[in-house]
Short mmCIF file of C-alpha atoms in Angstrom, two decimals:
data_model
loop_
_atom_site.label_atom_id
_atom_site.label_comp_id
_atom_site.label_asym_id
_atom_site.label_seq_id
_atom_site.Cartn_x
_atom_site.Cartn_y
_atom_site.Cartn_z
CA UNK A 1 157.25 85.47 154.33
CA UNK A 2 155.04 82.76 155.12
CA UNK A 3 151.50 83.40 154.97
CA UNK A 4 149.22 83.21 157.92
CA UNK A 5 145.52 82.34 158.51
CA UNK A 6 143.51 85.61 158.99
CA UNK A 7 145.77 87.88 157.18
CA UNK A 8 144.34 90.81 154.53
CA UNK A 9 144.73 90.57 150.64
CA UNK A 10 144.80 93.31 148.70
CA UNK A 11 144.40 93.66 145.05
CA UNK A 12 146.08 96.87 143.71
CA UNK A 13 147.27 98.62 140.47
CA UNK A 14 147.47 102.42 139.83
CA UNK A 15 148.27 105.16 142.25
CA UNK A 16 144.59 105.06 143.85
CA UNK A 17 144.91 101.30 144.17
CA UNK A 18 148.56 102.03 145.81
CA UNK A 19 147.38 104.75 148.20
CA UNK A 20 144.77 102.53 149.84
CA UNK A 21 147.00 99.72 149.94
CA UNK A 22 149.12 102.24 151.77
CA UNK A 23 146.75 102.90 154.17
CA UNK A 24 146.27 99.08 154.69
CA UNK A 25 150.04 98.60 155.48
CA UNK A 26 149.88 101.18 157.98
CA UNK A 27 147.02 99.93 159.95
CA UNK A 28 147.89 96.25 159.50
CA UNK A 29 148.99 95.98 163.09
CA UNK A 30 150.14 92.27 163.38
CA UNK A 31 148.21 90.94 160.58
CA UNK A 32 149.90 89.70 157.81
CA UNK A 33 149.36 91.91 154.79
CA UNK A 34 149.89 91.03 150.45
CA UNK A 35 149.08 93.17 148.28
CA UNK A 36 148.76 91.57 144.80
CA UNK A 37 149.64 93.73 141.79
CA UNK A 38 148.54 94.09 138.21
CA UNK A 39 151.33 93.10 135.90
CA UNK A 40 149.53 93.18 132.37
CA UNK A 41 151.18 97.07 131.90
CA UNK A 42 154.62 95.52 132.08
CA UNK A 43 156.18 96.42 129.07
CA UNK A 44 159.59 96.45 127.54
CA UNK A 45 161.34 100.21 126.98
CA UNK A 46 165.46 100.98 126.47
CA UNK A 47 165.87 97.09 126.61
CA UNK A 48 164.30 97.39 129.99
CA UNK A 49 161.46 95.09 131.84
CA UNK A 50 159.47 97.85 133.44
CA UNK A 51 156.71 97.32 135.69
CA UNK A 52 154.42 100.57 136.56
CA UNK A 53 152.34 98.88 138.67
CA UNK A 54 154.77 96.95 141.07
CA UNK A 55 156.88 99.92 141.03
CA UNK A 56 153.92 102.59 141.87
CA UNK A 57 152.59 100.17 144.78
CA UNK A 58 156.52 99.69 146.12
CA UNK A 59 157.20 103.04 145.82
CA UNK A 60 154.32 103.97 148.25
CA UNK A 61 154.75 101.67 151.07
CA UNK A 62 158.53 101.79 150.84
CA UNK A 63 157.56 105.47 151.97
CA UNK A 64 159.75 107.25 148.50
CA UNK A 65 156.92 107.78 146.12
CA UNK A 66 156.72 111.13 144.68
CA UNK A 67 154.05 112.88 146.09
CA UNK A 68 152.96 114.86 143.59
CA UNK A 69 152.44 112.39 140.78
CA UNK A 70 152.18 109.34 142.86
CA UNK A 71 154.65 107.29 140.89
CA UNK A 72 158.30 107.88 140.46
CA UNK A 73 160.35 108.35 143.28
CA UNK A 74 160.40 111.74 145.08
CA UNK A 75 163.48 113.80 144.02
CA UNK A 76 164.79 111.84 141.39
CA UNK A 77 166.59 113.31 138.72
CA UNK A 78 166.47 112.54 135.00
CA UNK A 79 169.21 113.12 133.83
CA UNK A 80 169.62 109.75 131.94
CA UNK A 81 166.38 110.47 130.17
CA UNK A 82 167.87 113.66 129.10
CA UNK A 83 170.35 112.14 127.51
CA UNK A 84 168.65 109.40 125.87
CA UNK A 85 166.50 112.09 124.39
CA UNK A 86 169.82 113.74 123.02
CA UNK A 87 170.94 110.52 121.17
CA UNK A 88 167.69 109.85 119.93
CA UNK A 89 166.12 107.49 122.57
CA UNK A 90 162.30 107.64 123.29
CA UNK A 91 161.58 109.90 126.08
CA UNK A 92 157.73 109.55 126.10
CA UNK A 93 158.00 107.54 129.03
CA UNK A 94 159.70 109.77 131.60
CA UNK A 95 161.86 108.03 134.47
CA UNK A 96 164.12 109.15 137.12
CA UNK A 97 167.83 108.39 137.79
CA UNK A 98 166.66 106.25 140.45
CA UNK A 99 163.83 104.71 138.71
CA UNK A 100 165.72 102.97 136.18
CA UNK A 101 168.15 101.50 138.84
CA UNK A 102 165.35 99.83 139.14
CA UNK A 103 164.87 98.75 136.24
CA UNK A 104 168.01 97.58 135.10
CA UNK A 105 168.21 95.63 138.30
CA UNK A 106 165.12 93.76 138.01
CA UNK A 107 166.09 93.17 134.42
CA UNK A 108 169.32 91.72 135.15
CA UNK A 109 167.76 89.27 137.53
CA UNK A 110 165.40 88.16 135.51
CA UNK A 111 167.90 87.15 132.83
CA UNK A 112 169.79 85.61 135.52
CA UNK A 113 166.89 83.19 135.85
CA UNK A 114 164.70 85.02 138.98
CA UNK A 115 160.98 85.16 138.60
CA UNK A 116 159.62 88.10 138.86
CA UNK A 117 157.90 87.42 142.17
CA UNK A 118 161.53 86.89 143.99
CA UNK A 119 162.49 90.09 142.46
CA UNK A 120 159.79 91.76 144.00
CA UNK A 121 160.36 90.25 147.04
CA UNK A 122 164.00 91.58 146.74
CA UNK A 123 163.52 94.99 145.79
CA UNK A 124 160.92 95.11 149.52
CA UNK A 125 163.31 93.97 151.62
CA UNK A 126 166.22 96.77 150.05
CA UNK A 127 163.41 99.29 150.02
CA UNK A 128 162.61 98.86 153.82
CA UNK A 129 159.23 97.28 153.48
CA UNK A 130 157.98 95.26 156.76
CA UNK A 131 158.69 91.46 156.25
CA UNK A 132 154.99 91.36 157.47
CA UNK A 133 154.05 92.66 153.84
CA UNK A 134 154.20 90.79 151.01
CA UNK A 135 154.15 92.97 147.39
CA UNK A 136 153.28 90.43 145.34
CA UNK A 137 153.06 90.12 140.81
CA UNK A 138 149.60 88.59 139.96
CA UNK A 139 151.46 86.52 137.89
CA UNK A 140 155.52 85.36 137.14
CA UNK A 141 154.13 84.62 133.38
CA UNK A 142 153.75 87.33 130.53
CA UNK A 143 150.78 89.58 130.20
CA UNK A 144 150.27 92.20 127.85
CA UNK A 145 147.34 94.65 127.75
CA UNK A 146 146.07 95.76 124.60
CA UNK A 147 143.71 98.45 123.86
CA UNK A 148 141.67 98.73 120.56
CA UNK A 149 140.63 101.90 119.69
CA UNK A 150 139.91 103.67 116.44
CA UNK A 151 143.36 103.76 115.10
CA UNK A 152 144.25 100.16 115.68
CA UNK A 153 145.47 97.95 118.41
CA UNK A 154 147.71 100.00 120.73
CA UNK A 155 149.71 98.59 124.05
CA UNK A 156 148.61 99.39 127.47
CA UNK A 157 151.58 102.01 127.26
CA UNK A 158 150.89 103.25 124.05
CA UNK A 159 147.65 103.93 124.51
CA UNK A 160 147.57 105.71 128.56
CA UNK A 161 151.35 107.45 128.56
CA UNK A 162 152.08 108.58 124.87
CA UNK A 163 148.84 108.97 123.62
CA UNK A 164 147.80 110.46 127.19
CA UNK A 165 144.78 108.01 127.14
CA UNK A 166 142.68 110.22 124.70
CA UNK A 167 141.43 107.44 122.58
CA UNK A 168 138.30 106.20 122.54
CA UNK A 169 138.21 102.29 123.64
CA UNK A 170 136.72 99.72 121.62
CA UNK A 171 137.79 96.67 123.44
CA UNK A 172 140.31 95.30 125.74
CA UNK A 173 142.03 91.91 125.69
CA UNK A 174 145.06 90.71 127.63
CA UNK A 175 147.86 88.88 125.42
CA UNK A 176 148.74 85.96 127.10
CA UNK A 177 145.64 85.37 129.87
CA UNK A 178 145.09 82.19 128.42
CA UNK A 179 148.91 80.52 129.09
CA UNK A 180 149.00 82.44 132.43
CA UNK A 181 148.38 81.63 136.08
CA UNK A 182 147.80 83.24 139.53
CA UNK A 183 150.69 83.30 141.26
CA UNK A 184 151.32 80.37 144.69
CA UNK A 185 151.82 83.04 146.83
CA UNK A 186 148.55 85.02 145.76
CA UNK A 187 146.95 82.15 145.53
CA UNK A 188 148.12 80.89 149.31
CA UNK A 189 147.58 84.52 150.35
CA UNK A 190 143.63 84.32 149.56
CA UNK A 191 142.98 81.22 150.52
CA UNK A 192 144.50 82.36 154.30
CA UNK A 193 142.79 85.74 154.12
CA UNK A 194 140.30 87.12 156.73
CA UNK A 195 139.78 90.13 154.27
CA UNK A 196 139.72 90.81 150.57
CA UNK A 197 140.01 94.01 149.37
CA UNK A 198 139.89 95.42 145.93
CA UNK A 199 141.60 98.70 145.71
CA UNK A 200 139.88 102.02 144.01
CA UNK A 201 141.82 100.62 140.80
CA UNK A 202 141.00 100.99 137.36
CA UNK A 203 138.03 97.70 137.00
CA UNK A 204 138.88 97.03 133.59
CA UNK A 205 142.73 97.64 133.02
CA UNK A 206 144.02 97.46 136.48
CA UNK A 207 141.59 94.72 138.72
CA UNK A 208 140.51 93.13 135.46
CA UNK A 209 144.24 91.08 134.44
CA UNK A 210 143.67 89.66 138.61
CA UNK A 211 140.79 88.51 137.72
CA UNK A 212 141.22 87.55 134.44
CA UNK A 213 143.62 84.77 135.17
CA UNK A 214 143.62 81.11 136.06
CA UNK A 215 143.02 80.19 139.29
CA UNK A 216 141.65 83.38 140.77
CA UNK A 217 138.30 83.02 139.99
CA UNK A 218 138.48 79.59 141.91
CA UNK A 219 140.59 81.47 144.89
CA UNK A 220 137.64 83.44 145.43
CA UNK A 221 135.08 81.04 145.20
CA UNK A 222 136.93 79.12 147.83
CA UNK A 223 138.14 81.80 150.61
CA UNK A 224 136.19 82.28 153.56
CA UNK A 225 136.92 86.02 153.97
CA UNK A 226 134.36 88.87 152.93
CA UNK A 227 135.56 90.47 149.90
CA UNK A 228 134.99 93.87 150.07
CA UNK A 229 135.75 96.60 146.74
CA UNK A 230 136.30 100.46 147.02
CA UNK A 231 134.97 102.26 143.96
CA UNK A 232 137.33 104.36 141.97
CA UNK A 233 134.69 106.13 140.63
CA UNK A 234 132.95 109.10 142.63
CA UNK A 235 130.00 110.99 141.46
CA UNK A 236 130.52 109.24 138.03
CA UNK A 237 133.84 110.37 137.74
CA UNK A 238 137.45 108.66 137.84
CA UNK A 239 139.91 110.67 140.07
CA UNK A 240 142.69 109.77 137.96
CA UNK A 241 143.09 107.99 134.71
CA UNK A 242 140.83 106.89 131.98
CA UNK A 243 138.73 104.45 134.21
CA UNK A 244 135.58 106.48 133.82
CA UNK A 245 135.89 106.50 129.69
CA UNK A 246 136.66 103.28 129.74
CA UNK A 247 133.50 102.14 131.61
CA UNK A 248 131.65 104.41 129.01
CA UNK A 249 132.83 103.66 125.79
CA UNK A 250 132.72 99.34 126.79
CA UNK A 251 128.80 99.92 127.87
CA UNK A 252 129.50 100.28 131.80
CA UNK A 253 127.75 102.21 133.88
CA UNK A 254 130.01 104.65 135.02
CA UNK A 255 129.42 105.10 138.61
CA UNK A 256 130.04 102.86 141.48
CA UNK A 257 127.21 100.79 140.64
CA UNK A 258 128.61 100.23 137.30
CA UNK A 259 131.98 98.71 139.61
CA UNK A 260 129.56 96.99 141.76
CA UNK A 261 127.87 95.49 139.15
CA UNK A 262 131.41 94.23 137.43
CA UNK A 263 132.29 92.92 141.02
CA UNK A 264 128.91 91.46 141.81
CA UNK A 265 129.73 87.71 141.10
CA UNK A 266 132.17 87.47 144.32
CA UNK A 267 131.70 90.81 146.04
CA UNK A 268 130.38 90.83 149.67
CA UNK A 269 130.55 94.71 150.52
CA UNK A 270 131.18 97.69 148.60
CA UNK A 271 132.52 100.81 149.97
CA UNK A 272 131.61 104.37 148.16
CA UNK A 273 131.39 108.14 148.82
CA UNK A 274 129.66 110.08 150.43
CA UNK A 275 129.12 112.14 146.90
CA UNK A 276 127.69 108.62 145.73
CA UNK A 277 124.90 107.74 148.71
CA UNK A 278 122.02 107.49 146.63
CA UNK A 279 123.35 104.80 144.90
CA UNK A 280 123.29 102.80 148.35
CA UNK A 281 120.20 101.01 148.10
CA UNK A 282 120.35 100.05 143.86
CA UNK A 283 123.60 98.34 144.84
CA UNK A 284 122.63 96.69 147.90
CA UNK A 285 119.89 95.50 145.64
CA UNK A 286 122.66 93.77 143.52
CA UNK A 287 123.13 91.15 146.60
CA UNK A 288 126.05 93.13 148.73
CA UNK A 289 126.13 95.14 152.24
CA UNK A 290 127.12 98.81 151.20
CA UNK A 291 129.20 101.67 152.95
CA UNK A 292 129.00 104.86 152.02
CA UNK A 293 132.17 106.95 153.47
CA UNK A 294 134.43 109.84 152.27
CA UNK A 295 136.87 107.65 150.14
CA UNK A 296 138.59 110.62 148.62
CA UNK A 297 142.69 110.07 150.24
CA UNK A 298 144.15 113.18 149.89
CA UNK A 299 146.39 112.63 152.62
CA UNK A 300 148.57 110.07 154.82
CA UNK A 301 146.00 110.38 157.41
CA UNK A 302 142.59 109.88 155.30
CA UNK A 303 144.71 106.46 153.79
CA UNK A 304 144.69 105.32 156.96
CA UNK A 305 141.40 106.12 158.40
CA UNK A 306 139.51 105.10 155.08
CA UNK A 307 141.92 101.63 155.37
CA UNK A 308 140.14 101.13 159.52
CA UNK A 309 136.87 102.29 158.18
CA UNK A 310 136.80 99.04 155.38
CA UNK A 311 138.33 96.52 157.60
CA UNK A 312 135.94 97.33 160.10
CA UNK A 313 133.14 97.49 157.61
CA UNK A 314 134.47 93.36 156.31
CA UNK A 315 134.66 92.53 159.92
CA UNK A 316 131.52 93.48 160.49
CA UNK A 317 130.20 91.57 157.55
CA UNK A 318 132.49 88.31 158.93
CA UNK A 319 130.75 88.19 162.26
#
């Protein structure tokens, strides 16, 4: 897909990240729509290259994500996991039948030389995605979260799935940030953009890796689109996953200020809840316009509508 002037860039990881990027893709119209993905939970599992993130977002607008858990596929089976289990395979990290077709596909590729960007690209087109929509890795090169906590250096994986995120975070690097580089099409993708959004994702684990690499920082700097974040955190909680202890225990503020206030070197708007209004005016204060909006998606229809209500809100702050 070639990218167009005035199309929308998303930056997503995690199933709140995925949702709203699912409300963007329906309400795209005929703009031109990437979403780019964290890629620094990638991890290696039953010889596998998995890829949570990619997989979550891909899921979603390919319309087969399991509702109930937001990642996975809906329906699948595990009856390969079983049976790992039963020969002594780790089954701490739980996937479908279908879910490691995936995987062993987008293995397989790799090895056969593909980046992991053309594999993406791939796995859209198969899954039904619009060729308008481009689901795109933050990066082809190797990034590895890892958490420090009180027992020790854990991986990304380690730490949120088999531990269930119950450790207390010390500090957070990314192995690899250094050697690694925002990928041409992401980069291409903000430099067209009319709108930047940053998903209700995890700011440290999930939006953080984006950021984090080489080139982005200058993509930003450069693009002449509003860049407008929605926080993940509501009434000084995180919806889902450890986003609010992480803010706490690394000397955040946990509340959408705290977000803004991570954000506030590029950020133009910031969109929070309703639950969250007094905070309005301390983080317009912090140089940004603010809208304050139900952001809680519990449904198809409140992706959508909260996806109109921030491109209108970055159009608005365009003109």
């Amino acid at each position: 897909m070639e990218i167009k002037s005035g199309s929308v860039v998303a930056m997503a990881g995690g199933v709140g990240g995925a949702k709203l990027a699912h409300g963007l893709y329906a309400q795209a119209n005929d703009r031109d729509l990437t979403v780019i993905v964290n890629t620094a939970d990638d991890f290696e599992l039953h010889g596998l290259h998995i890829s949570p993130d990619l997989d979550t977002v891909l899921y979603t607008l390919a319309g087969v994500a399991n509702p109930e858990t937001g990642w996975g596929i809906a329906g699948d089976t595990f009856a390969t996991m079983s049976a790992l289990a039963r020969l002594g395979g780790a089954d701490w990290f739980r996937l479908g039948d279908q879910d490691f077709a995936t995987h062993i596909r987008r293995t397989q590729r790799l090895r056969e030389g593909a980046t992991l960007g053309e594999v993406t690209a791939e796995f859209s087109r198969a899954l039904g995605v619009l060729d308008t929509t481009a689901i795109v890795p933050m990066t082809d090169d190797p990034v590895a979260t890892l958490v420090e906590t009180d027992d020790g250096l854990l991986d990304f994986q380690s730490y949120f799935v088999r531990r269930q995120h119950a450790d207390r975070v010390l500090s957070v690097r990314f192995s690899g940030i250094e050697a690694a580089t925002l990928a041409p099409r992401a980069k291409q993708a903000l430099t067209a953009a009319s709108v930047i959004v940053l998903c209700p994702s995890n700011p440290i684990v999930s939006i953080g890796p984006i950021l984090a690499l080489s080139g982005t920082t200058d993509a930003l700097s450069s693009a002449n689109a509003p860049i407008v974040a929605v926080s993940p955190i509501i009434g000084g909680q995180a919806l889902k996953g450890p986003a609010d202890h992480m803010l706490a225990s690394l000397g955040h503020h946990v509340s959408a200020l705290g977000v803004a206030t991570i954000y506030r070197h590029f950020l133009s708007g910031m969109v929070i809840d309703d639950a969250d209004a007094h905070l309005a005016r301390p983080i317009g204060r912090l140089g940004m316009s603010v809208l304050v909006t139900d952001t809680i998606m519990r449904s198809e229809l409140d992706r959508r509508r909260l996806a109109t209500e921030v491109l209108e809100f970055a159009g608005a702050l365009r003109r």
